[in-house]
C-alpha angles and dihedrals in degrees: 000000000000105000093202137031137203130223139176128200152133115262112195121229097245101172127024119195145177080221136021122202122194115199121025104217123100105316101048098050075055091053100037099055098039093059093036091049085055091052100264121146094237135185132196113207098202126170090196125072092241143067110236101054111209090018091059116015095029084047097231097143081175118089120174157199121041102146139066118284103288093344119113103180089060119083117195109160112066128143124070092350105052080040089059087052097046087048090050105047087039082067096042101254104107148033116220135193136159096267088050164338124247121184154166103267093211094051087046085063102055092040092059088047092050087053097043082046092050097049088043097237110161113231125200111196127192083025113133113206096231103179147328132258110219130186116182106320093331121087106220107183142011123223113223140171144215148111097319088051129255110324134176126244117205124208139162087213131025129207111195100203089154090115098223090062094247101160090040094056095046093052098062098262112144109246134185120207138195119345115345086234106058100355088248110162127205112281116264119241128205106213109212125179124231127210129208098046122158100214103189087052088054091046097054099052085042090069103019134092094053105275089118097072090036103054105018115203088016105054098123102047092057086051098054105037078061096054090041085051094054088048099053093041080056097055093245104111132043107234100249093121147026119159139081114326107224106213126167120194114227105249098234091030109054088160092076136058146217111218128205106182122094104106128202126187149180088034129121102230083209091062112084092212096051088045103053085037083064096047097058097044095051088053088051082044093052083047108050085051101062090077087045095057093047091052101043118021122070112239090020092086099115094022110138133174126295098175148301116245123258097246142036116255106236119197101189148353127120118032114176126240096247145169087289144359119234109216130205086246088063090057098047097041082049092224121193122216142207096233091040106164089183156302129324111188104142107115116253097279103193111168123194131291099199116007143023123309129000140338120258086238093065102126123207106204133216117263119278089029116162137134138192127265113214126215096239086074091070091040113085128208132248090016131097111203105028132109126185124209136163114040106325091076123127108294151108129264092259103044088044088065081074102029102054095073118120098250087058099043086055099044082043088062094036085060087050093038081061094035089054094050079046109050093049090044091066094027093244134134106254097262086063098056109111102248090208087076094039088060096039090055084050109051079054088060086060087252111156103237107156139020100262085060096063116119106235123188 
């Protein structure tokens, strides 16, 4: 049997841009408004049928974190993503602090849709990104399918906010992925949402039973490893999982709940049959908790399944080799750079690779922790008009445990949305723009760039 085949054919230029954005979560709503605000002709290449990526597709209607580490009274994430949840809880759909932003998935959508419509960004749902087109050290085209057959799209820049650095990797740009020793990447996770909760009952066994003065901050991981462990010593769960369950209540329904707890490891989330393998295996997981919940958690007694999200939530595969590489050590040490885009504050999350539960090299941070992002992270090397936002930046596997959260993926593509304006406005490749600018556009957008323009209470 022939293992490869050759073709040959003319594939017509369907779309043409200033900018094109490929991938439409977080990081590219990021991305596209901010080039189309600054009166740029911008396209967003999206397989879903939605606009937000893992928040809405990927049904995690929780995004934190916007403050600084355990401190509640220190914003450090504004722009484009404090602006989707203003938007959000103005219209009654979310509930926002400081710490976080919990929302209604199916409002988020439309709201998305209504900003990418003001700003007239043109979005292409249930399109794949299939390959670049490269000519020397530009990328002039990106191939793409659907139903209307494999098309071109033309643009002068690129912003590959795919989160696996698919356009990036197709286009020739060095990458690392999983752990440096065995190439092991975070276990995926499908979020699912249950119905007939009683809140105030979960909350009460959340904070009861004194763990709370005993272990501080983690308090309820203690609680309910020990809950999962009695489970599983009673025959009653399979042992995928045993650490904390990260659940977030909808804001007008407090009867119902989003789940974050099926865990997959041991999968590469750029590999379609380990991808499909971990969808179907986080739907049996969901499943198989709902008898779980009833049993063991107060005010969980009559829950059922709502649904399980369209796609897979993927915490890590392909980061760039970029301009440079943020460490772990930058994060810990909170160093502060020249060509800071924004603020980092989220611990060092680091799931398993191969088992249930976290990494021993999960950090928990001091209070007030946070660190700055620089701009040579988005920037890739060996490549002229490309620009990388979301989780698959410049970084290392440990620093990405932190990184890879929603508020810095989409102040990550509002910085390349700028760098981009930037960049064709002076005719230069992106690692030429003078940051100075960038920040300074930024800083207008209500982005959060430095430490005098964090909003203390």
């Amino acid at each position: 049997m022939e293992r490869a085949i050759r073709i040959t054919e003319d594939i017509p230029v369907a779309h043409e841009a200033d900018v094109a954005v490929i991938g439409g979560g977080p990081a590219g709503v990021g991305a596209a408004l901010s080039a189309a605000r600054l009166g740029l002709k911008v396209i967003v290449i999206e397989q879903a049928n939605c606009l937000g990526g893992i928040a809405t597709s990927g049904w995690h209607g929780h995004i934190c974190i916007y403050s600084s580490w355990a401190r509640h009274d220190e914003r450090v994430v504004g722009g484009i993503c404090h602006e989707m949840a203003e938007r959000t809880v103005k219209r009654g759909y979310g509930a926002f602090d400081n710490q976080s932003f919990d929302f209604e998935v199916e409002p988020l959508k439309l709201i998305l849709e209504e900003m990418a419509a003001e700003a007239r960004v043109k979005v292409l749902y249930y399109t794949q990104f299939s390959t670049a087109v490269r000519s020397g050290g530009r990328i002039t085209s990106v191939i793409i399918q659907n139903k209307s057959g494999r098309q071109a799209v033309n643009a002068r820049m690129f912003i590959d906010c795919t989160g696996d650095a698919d356009v990036a990797a197709r286009a020739g740009v060095g990458f690392d992925k999983g752990r440096p020793d065995d190439g092991r990447m975070q276990a995926m996770t499908l979020m699912f949402q249950i119905g007939g909760v009683d809140y105030d009952k979960v909350r009460a066994f959340r904070q009861g039973g004194g763990y709370k003065e005993k272990y501080g901050e983690d308090a309820e991981w203690w609680k309910l490893s020990g809950v999962w462990k009695e489970a599983q010593k009673n025959g009653d769960m399979e042992p995928f999982q045993d650490q904390i369950m990260g659940w977030w209540f909808t804001p007008t329904r407090p009867d119902q709940l989003g789940i974050n707890f099926t865990h997959i490891p041991r999968r590469d989330c750029t590999n379609a049959e380990d991808l499909t393998y971990a969808t179907i295996e986080g739907r049996r997981q969901a499943f198989h908790l709902i008898n779980v919940y009833r049993k063991y958690i107060p005010g969980m007694e009559h829950c059922w399944l709502s649904h399980t999200a369209a796609i897979v939530g993927t915490r890590e595969s392909r980061r760039i080799h970029g301009e440079y590489q943020i460490h772990e050590n930058d994060l810990v040490a909170q160093k502060e750079f020249d060509d800071s885009i924004g603020y980092g504050s989220f611990f060092i999350d680091i799931h398993s690779c191969s088992g249930p539960g976290m990494d021993a090299e999960t950090w928990r941070p001091p209070q007030g922790f946070k660190y700055q992002i620089p701009y040579r992270a988005l920037v890739p090397k060996g490549i002229d008009n490309l620009l990388v936002a979301g989780r698959c930046v410049s970084c290392t596997h440990k620093a990405l445990g932190s990184l890879r959260v929603m508020p810095q993926c989409v102040l990550e593509g509002e910085a390349c949305g700028v760098a981009a304006r930037e960049a064709l406005s002076a005719n230069v490749a992106p690692r030429g723009v003078d940051v100075k600018r960038v920040q300074a556009q930024l800083r207008t957008q209500g982005a959060i760039v430095f430490d005098k323009d964090i909003v203390r209470s």
